[in-house]
Short mmCIF file of C-alpha atoms and ligand atoms in Angstrom, two decimals:
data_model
loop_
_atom_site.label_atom_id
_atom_site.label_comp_id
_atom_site.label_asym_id
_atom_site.label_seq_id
_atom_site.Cartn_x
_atom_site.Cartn_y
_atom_site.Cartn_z
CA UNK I 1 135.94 -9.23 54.69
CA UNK I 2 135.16 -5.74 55.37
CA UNK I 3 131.64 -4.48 54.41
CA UNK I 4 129.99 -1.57 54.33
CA UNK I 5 125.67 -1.34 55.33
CA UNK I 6 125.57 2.21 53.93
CA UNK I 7 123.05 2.12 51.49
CA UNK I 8 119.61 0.87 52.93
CA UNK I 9 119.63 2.86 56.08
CA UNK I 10 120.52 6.06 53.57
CA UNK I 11 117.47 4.99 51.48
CA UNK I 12 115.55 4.77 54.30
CA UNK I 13 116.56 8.24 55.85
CA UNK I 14 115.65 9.77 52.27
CA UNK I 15 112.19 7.91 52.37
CA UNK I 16 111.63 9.40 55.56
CA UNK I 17 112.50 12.91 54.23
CA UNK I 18 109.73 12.92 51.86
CA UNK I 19 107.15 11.35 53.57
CA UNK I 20 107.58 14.26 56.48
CA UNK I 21 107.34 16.98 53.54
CA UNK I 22 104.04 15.20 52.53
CA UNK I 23 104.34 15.45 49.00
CA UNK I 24 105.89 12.87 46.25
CA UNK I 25 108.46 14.70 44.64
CA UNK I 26 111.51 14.23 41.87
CA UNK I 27 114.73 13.29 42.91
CA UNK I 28 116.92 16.25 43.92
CA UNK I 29 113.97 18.83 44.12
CA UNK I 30 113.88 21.32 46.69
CA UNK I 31 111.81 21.16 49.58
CA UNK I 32 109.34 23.88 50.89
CA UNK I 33 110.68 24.94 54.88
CA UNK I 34 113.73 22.14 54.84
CA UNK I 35 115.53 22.72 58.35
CA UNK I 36 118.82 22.22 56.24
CA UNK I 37 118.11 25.67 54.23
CA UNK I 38 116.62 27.80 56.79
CA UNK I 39 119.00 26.99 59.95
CA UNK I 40 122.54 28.10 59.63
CA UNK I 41 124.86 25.33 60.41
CA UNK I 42 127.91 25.91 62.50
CA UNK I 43 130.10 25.54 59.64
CA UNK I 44 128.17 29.13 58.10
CA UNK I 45 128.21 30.73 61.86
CA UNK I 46 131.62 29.84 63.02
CA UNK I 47 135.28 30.78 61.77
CA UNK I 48 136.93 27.95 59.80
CA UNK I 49 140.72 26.73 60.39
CA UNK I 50 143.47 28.58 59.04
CA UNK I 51 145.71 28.06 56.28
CA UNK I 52 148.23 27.02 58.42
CA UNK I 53 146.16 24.02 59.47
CA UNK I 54 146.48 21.22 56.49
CA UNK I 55 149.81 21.76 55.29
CA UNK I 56 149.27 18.61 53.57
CA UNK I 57 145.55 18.15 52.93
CA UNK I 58 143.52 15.20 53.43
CA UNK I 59 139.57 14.18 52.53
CA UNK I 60 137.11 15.97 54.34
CA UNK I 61 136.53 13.59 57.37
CA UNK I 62 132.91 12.41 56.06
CA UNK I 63 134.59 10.87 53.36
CA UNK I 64 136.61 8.44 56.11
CA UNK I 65 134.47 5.56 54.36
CA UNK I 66 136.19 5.71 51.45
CA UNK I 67 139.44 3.79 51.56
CA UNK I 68 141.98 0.72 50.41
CA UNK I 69 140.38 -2.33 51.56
CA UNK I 70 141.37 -6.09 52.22
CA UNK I 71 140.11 -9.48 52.13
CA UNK I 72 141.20 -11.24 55.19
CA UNK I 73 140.88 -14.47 53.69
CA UNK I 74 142.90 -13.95 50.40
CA UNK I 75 146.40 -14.12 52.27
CA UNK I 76 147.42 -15.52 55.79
CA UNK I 77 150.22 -12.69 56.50
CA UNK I 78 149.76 -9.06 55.78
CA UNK I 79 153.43 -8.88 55.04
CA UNK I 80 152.83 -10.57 51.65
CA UNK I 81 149.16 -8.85 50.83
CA UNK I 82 147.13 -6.92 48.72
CA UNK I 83 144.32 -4.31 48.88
CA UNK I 84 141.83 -2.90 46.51
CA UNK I 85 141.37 0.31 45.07
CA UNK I 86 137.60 1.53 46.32
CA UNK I 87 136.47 1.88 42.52
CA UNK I 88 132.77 2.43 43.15
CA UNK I 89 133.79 5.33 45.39
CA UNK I 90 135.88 7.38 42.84
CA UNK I 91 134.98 9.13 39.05
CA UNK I 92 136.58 9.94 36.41
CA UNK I 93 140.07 8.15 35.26
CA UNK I 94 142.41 9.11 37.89
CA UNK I 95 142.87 7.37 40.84
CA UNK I 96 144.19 8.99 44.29
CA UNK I 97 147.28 8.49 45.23
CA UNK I 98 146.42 7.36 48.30
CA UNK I 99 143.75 4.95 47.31
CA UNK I 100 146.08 3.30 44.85
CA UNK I 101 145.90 -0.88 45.37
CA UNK I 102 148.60 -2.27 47.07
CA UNK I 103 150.71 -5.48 46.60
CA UNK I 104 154.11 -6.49 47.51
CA UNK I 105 155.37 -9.71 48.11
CA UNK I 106 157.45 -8.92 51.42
CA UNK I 107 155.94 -5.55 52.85
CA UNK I 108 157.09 -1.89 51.73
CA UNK I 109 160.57 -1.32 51.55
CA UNK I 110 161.10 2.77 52.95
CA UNK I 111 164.07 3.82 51.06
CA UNK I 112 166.22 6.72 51.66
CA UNK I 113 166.48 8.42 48.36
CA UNK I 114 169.82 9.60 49.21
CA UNK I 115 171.01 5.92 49.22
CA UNK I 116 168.74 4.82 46.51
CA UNK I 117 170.47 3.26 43.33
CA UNK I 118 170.48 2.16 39.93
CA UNK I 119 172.50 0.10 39.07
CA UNK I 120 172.49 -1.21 34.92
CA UNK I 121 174.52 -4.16 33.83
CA UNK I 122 175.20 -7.52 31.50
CA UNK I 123 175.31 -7.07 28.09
CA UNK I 124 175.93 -3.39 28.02
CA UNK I 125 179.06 -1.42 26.64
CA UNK I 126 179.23 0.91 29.87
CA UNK I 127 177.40 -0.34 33.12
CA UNK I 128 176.48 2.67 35.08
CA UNK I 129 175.19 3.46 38.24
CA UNK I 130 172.39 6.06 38.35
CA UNK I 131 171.28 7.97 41.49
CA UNK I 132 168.31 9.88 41.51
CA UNK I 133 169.46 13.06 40.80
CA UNK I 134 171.31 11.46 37.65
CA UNK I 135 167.86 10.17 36.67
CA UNK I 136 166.35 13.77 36.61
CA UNK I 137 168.67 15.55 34.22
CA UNK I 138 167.36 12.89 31.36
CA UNK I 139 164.78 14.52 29.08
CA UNK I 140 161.16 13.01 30.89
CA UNK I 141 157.80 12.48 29.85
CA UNK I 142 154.16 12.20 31.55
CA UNK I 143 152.18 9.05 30.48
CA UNK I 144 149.03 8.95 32.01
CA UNK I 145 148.16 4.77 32.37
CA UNK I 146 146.35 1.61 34.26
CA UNK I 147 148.48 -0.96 35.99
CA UNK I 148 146.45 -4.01 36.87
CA UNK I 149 147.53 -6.90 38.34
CA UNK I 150 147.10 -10.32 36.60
CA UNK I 151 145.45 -11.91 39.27
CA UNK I 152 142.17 -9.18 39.51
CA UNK I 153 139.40 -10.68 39.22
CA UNK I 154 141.50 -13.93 40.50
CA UNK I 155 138.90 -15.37 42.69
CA UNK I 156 136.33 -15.23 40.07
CA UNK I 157 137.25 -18.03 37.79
CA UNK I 158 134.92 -21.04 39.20
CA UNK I 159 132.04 -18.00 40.02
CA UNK I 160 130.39 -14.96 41.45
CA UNK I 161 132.50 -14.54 45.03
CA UNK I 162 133.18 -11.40 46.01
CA UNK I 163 130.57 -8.98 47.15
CA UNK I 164 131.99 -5.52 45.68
CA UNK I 165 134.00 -4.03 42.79
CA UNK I 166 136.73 -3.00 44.75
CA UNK I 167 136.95 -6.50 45.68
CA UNK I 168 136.49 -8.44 42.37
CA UNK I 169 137.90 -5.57 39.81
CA UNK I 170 140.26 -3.09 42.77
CA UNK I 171 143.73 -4.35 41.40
CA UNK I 172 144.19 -1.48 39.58
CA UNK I 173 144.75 2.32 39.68
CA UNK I 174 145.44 4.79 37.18
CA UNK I 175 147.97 7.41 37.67
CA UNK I 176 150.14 9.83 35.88
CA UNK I 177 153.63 9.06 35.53
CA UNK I 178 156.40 11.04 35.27
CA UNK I 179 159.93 9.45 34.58
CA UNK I 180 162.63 9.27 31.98
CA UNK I 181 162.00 6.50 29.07
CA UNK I 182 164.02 3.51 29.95
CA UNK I 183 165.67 3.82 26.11
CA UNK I 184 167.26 7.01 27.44
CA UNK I 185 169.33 4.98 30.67
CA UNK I 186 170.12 2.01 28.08
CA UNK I 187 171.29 4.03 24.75
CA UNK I 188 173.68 5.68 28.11
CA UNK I 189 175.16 2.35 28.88
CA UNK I 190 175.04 0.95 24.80
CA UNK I 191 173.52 -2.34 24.42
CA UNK I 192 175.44 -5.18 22.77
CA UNK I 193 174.52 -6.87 19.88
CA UNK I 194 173.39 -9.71 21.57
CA UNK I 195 170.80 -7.81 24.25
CA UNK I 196 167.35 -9.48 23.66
CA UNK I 197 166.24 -9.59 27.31
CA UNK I 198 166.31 -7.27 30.63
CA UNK I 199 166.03 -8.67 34.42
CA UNK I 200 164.97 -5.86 36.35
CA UNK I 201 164.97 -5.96 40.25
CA UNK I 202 163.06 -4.49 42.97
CA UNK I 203 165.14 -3.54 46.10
CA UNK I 204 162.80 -4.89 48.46
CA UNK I 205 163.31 -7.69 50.85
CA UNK I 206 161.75 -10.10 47.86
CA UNK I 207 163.87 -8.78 45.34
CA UNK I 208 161.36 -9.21 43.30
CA UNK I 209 162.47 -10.20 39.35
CA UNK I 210 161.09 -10.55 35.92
CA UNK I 211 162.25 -11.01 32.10
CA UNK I 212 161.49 -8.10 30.30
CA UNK I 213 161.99 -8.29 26.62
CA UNK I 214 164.00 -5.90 24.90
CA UNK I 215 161.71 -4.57 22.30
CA UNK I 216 159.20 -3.75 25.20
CA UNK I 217 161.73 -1.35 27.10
CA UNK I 218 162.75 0.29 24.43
CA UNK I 219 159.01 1.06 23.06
CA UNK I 220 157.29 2.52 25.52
CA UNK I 221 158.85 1.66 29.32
CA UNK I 222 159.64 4.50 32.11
CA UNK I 223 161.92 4.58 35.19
CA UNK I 224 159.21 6.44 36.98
CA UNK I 225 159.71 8.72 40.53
CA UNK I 226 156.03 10.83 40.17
CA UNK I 227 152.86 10.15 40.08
CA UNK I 228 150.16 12.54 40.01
CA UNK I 229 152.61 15.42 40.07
CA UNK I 230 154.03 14.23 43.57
CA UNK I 231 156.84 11.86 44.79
CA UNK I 232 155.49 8.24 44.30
CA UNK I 233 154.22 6.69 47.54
CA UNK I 234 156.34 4.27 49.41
CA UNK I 235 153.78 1.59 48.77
CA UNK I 236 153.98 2.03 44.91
CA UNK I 237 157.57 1.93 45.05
CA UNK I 238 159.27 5.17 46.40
CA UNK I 239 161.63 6.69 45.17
CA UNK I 240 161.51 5.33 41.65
CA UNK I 241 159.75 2.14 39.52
CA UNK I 242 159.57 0.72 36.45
CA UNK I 243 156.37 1.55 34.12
CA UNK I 244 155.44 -1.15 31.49
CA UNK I 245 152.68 0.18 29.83
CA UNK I 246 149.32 -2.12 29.34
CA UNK I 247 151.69 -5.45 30.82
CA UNK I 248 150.72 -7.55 33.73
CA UNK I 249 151.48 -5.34 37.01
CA UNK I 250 154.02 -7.83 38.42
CA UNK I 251 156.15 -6.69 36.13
CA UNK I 252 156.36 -3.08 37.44
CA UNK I 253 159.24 -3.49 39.40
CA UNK I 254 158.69 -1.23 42.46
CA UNK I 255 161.69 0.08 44.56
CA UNK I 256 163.60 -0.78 41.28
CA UNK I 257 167.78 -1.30 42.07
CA UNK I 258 168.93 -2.97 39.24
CA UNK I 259 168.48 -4.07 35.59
CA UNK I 260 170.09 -6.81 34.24
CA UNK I 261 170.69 -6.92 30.13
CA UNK I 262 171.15 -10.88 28.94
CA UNK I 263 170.01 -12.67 25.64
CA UNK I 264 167.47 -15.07 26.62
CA UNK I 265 164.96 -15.20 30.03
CA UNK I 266 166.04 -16.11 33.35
CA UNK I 267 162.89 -18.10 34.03
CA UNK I 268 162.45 -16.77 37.89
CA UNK I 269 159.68 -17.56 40.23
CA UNK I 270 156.97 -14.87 39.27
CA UNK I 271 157.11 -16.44 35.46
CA UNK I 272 157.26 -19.95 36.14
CA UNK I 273 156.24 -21.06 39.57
CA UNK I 274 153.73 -17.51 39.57
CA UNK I 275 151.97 -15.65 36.53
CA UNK I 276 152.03 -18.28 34.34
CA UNK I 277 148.05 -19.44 33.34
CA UNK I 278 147.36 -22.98 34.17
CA UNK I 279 145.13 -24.07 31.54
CA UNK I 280 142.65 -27.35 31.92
CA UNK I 281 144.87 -29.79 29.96
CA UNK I 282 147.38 -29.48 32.25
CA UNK I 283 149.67 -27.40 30.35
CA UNK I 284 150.65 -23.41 31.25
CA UNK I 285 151.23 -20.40 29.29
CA UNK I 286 154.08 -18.42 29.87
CA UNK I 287 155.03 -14.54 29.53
CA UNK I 288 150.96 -13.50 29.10
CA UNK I 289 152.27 -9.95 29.67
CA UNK I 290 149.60 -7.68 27.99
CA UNK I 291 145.98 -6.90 30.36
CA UNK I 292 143.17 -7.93 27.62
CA UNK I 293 140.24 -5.22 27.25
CA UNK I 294 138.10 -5.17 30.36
CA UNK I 295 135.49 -3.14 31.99
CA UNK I 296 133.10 -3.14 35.11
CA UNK I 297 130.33 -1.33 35.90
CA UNK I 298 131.16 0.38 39.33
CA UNK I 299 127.84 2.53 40.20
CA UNK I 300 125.65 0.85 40.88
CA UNK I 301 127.07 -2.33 42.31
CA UNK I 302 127.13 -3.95 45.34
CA UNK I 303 128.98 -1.26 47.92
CA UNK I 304 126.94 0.91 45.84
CA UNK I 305 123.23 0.36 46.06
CA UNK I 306 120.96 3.10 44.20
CA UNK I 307 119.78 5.13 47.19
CA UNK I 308 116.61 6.61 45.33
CA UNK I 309 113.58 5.65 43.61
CA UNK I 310 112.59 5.03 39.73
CA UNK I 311 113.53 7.28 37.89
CA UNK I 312 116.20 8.78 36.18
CA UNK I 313 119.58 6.69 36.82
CA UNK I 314 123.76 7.09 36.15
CA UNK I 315 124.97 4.30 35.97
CA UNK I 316 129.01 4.82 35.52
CA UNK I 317 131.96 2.18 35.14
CA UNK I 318 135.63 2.26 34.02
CA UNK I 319 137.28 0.33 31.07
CA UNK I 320 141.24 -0.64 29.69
CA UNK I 321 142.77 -2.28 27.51
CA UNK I 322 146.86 -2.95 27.35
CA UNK I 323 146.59 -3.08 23.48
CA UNK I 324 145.17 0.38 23.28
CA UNK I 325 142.37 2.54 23.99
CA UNK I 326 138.71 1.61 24.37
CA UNK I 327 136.71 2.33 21.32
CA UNK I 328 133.16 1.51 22.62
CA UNK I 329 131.60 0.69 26.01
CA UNK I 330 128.30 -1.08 25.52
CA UNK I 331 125.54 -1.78 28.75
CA UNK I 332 123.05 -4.11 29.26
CA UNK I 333 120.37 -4.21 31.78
CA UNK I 334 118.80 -7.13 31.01
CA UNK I 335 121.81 -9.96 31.27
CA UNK I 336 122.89 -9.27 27.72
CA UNK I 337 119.57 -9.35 25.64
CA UNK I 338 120.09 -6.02 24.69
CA UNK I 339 122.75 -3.92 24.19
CA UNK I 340 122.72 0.17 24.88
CA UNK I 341 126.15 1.82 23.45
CA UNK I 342 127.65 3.77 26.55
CA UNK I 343 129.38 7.51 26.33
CA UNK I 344 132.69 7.36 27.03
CA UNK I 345 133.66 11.13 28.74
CA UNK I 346 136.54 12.28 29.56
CA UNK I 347 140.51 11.70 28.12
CA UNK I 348 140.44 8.31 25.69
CA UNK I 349 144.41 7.57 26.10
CA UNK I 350 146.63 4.46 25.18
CA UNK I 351 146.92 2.18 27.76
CA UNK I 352 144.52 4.14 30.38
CA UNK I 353 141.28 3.77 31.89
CA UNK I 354 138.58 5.17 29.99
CA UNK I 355 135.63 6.43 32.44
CA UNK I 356 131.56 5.17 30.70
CA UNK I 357 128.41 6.27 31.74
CA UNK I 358 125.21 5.20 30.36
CA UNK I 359 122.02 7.19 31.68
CA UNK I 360 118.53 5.47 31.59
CA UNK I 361 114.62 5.66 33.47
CA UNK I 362 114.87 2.96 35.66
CA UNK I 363 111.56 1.63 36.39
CA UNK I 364 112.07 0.23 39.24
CA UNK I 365 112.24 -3.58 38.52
CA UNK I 366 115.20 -5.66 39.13
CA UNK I 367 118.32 -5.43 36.53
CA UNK I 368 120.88 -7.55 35.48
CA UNK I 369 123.94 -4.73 34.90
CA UNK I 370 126.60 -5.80 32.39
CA UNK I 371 128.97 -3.55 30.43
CA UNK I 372 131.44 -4.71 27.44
CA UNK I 373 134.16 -3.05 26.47
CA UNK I 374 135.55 -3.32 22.91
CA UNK I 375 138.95 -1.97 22.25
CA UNK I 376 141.03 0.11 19.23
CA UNK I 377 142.58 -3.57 18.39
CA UNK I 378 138.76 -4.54 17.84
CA UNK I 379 138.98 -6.86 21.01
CA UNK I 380 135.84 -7.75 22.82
CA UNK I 381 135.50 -8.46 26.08
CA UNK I 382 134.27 -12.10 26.49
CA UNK I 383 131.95 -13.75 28.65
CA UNK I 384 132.96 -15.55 32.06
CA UNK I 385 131.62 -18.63 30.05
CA UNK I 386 133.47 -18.59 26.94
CA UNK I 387 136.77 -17.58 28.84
CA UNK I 388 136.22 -20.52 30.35
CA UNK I 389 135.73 -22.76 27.00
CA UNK I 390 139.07 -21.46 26.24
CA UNK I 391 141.22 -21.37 29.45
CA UNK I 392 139.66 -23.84 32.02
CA UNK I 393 139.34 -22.85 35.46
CA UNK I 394 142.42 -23.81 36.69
CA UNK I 395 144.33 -20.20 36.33
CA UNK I 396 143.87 -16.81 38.78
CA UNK I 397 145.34 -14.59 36.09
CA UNK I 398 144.03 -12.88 33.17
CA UNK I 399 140.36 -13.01 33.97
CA UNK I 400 138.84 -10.61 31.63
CA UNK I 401 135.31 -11.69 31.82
CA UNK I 402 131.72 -9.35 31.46
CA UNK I 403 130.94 -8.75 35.45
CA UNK I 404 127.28 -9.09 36.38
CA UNK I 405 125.53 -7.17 39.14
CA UNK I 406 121.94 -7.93 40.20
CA UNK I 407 120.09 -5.38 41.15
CA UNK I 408 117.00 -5.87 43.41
CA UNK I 409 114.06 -3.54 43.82
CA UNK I 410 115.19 -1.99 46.76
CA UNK I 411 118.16 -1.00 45.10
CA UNK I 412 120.61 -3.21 46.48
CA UNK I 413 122.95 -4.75 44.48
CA UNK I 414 124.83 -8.56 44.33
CA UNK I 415 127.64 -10.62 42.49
CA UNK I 416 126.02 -13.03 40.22
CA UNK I 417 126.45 -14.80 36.81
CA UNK I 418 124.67 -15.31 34.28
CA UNK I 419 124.63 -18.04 31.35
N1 MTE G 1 157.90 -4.89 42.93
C1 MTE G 1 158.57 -5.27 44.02
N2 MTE G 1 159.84 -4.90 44.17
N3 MTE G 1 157.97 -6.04 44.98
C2 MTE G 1 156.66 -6.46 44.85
O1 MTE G 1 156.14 -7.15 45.74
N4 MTE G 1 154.64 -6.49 43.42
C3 MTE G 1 154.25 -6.53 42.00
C4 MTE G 1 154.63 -5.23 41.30
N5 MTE G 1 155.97 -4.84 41.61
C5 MTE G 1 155.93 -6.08 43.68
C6 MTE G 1 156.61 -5.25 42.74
C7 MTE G 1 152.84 -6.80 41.75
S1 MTE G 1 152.33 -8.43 41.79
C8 MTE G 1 151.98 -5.82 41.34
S2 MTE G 1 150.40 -6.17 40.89
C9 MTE G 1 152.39 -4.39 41.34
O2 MTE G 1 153.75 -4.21 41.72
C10 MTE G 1 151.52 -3.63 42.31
O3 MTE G 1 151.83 -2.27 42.28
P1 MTE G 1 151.19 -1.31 43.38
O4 MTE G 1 151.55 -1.82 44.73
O5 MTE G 1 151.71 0.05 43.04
O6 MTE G 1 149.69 -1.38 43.19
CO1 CO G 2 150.27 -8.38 41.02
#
């Protein structure tokens, strides 16, 4: 795995600070003769670059640091991969497009949107082929949600494992859509009678496929081609995907080609052999399509160590739910003995991350950081141990337990579990 070793040697540089000014101060106070204030930096005595120079801008360059990672461990061939959205680097709900997580099954298919189809089929009155342009002169909508992945938090079932948030919580992002509703490009073709089910498929090289049932696509899902006001990425599935609002992210068929209508499931590999729930008496679950309410405290945790004293402290997460919106965040410090309700700021919207802080005197002395999110359904998060009563350990999907991070004295923070 990749690490970072930011924060001690930052703590230690700010240490140093004070002890040269000679005085004990608050955090963030000015300092009497600081070098930083009273010499003029080059960027203050020099001309800056043009606006002809970032004609598509990119992070300043001391923000390099903050990027997609991977676990070299989790999969043998890059081809078939994932990385992690760097949660404990961002704020707010909406995640940069190009820090969005990444998985595909067989590598990112870059398709020329002038040969770039949709094609819908089966049970239909009409079947039609769309291409892009068709797509755009359907009324659209912008639908702002989280697509996680069933397997985040995968490697966390038999305990603590991964060192980071972005590792243990990164399979998601948050993004604003933009797309026509997929009722729009079916009520086109006109459904039979008999249309209960949808196979839509990806035109990658995995041509990847799942069952989608009827009443789902016609609720709430999008053929999407923007995100964040701009083309979607090629690695989210350029030039358009399909959006299934607060379901497992497997089933948001990137590079989307087709859509099959039928009347029952076609049982395919990523609902059978893949994203079904092995649970300890053997048995599986099947089609465990919505994301239960989760949350994670990503500030501070372990890529994220608190780089000052006691004192005043943020401490700042994100929570979802695919039933809803999240109605309260609570935060412990103490492994769940007590229980401080968190603010929730910024937009509270169905099926999106919802951004918590929770602001406290730290004293200094080690913590044991929890949140729990509760959502509008009245779901509560559960505990890694009571998930367990319920599910086994067996599965790598659906893990929606309360993460702990144990915070030392020093400030650095660890993956742990409590019981
Ligand atoms: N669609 C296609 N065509 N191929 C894929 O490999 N991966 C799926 C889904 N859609 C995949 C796909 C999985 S498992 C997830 S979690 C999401 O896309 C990931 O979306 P992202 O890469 O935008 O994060
Ligand atoms: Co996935």
């Amino acid at each position: 795995m990749e690490s970072e070793k930011r924060g001690p040697s930052r703590r230690g540089f700010l240490t140093g600070g004070l002890a040269m000014g000679g005085a004990a101060m608050a955090a963030g106070a000015a300092q009497a003769g600081e070098k930083a204030i009273l010499e003029l930096p080059p960027w203050t005595t020099q001309l800056g670059d043009g606006v002809d120079a970032r004609p598509y801008g990119t992070p300043s360059q001391f923000e390099a640091h903050v990027r997609r990672r991977n676990v070299a461990w989790l999969t043998a061939d890059p081809v078939s991969s994932v990385n992690f959205t760097p949660l404990h680097e961002l704020d707010g709900i909406i995640t940069p497009n190009g820090l969005c997580f990444e998985r595909h099954h067989s590598g990112i298919a870059e398709v020329d949107p002038a040969e770039w189809r949709l094609m819908i089929h089966g049970l239909v009155e009409k079947p039609l082929v769309f291409t892009l342009e068709d797509l755009k002169r359907f009324p659209r909508v912008n639908r702002i949600h989280f697509l996680e992945c069933a397997a985040n938090s995968g490697m966390e079932w038999r305990g603590a494992q991964l060192n980071g948030c972005q590792f243990t919580h990164g399979m998601i992002h948050n993004v604003m859509y933009t797309g026509v509703p997929l009722k729009a490009l079916l009520d086109e073709a006109g459904l039979k009678p008999n249309a209960k089910w949808l196979l839509p498929e990806g035109g990658d090289a995995a041509a990847m496929t799942r069952s989608v049932p009827l009443f789902k696509a016609l609720d709430d899902c999008l053929i999407a081609f923007k995100m964040n006001g701009e083309a979607l990425r090629p690695e989210q599935g350029y030039p358009a995907r399909l959006v299934v609002p607060g379901w497992e992210g497997n089933m948001w068929v990137k590079w989307i080609r087709r859509i099959e209508v039928g009347d029952q499931p076609w049982h395919h590999r990523e609902e059978t052999s893949k994203y079904t729930d092995l649970m300890a008496n053997g048995q599986a679950r099947r089609f465990t399509w919505e994301m239960d309410v989760k949350s994670v405290i990503t500030n501070p945790s372990p890529q994220a160590p608190i780089v000052h004293g006691p004192g005043p402290l943020v401490v700042t997460g994100v929570a979802w739910s695919g039933r809803g919106t999240v109605r309260e965040v609570h935060v412990t410090t103490d492994g769940g003995n007590n229980w401080h309700q968190a603010r929730i700021d910024g937009p509270s919207l169905d099926r999106s991350m919802h951004r918590f802080y929770y602001e406290f005197d730290w004293d200094g002395k080690p913590l044991l950081l929890q949140s729990r999110a509760v959502d509008s359904e009245g779901m509560v998060q559960p505990t890694k141990d009571r998930l367990r009563e319920v599910r086994g350990v067996n599965s790598i999907y659906h893990n929606n337990g309360i993460q702990t991070w144990h915070v030392r004295e020093n400030g650095e923070a660890e993956n742990v579990e409590v019981s």
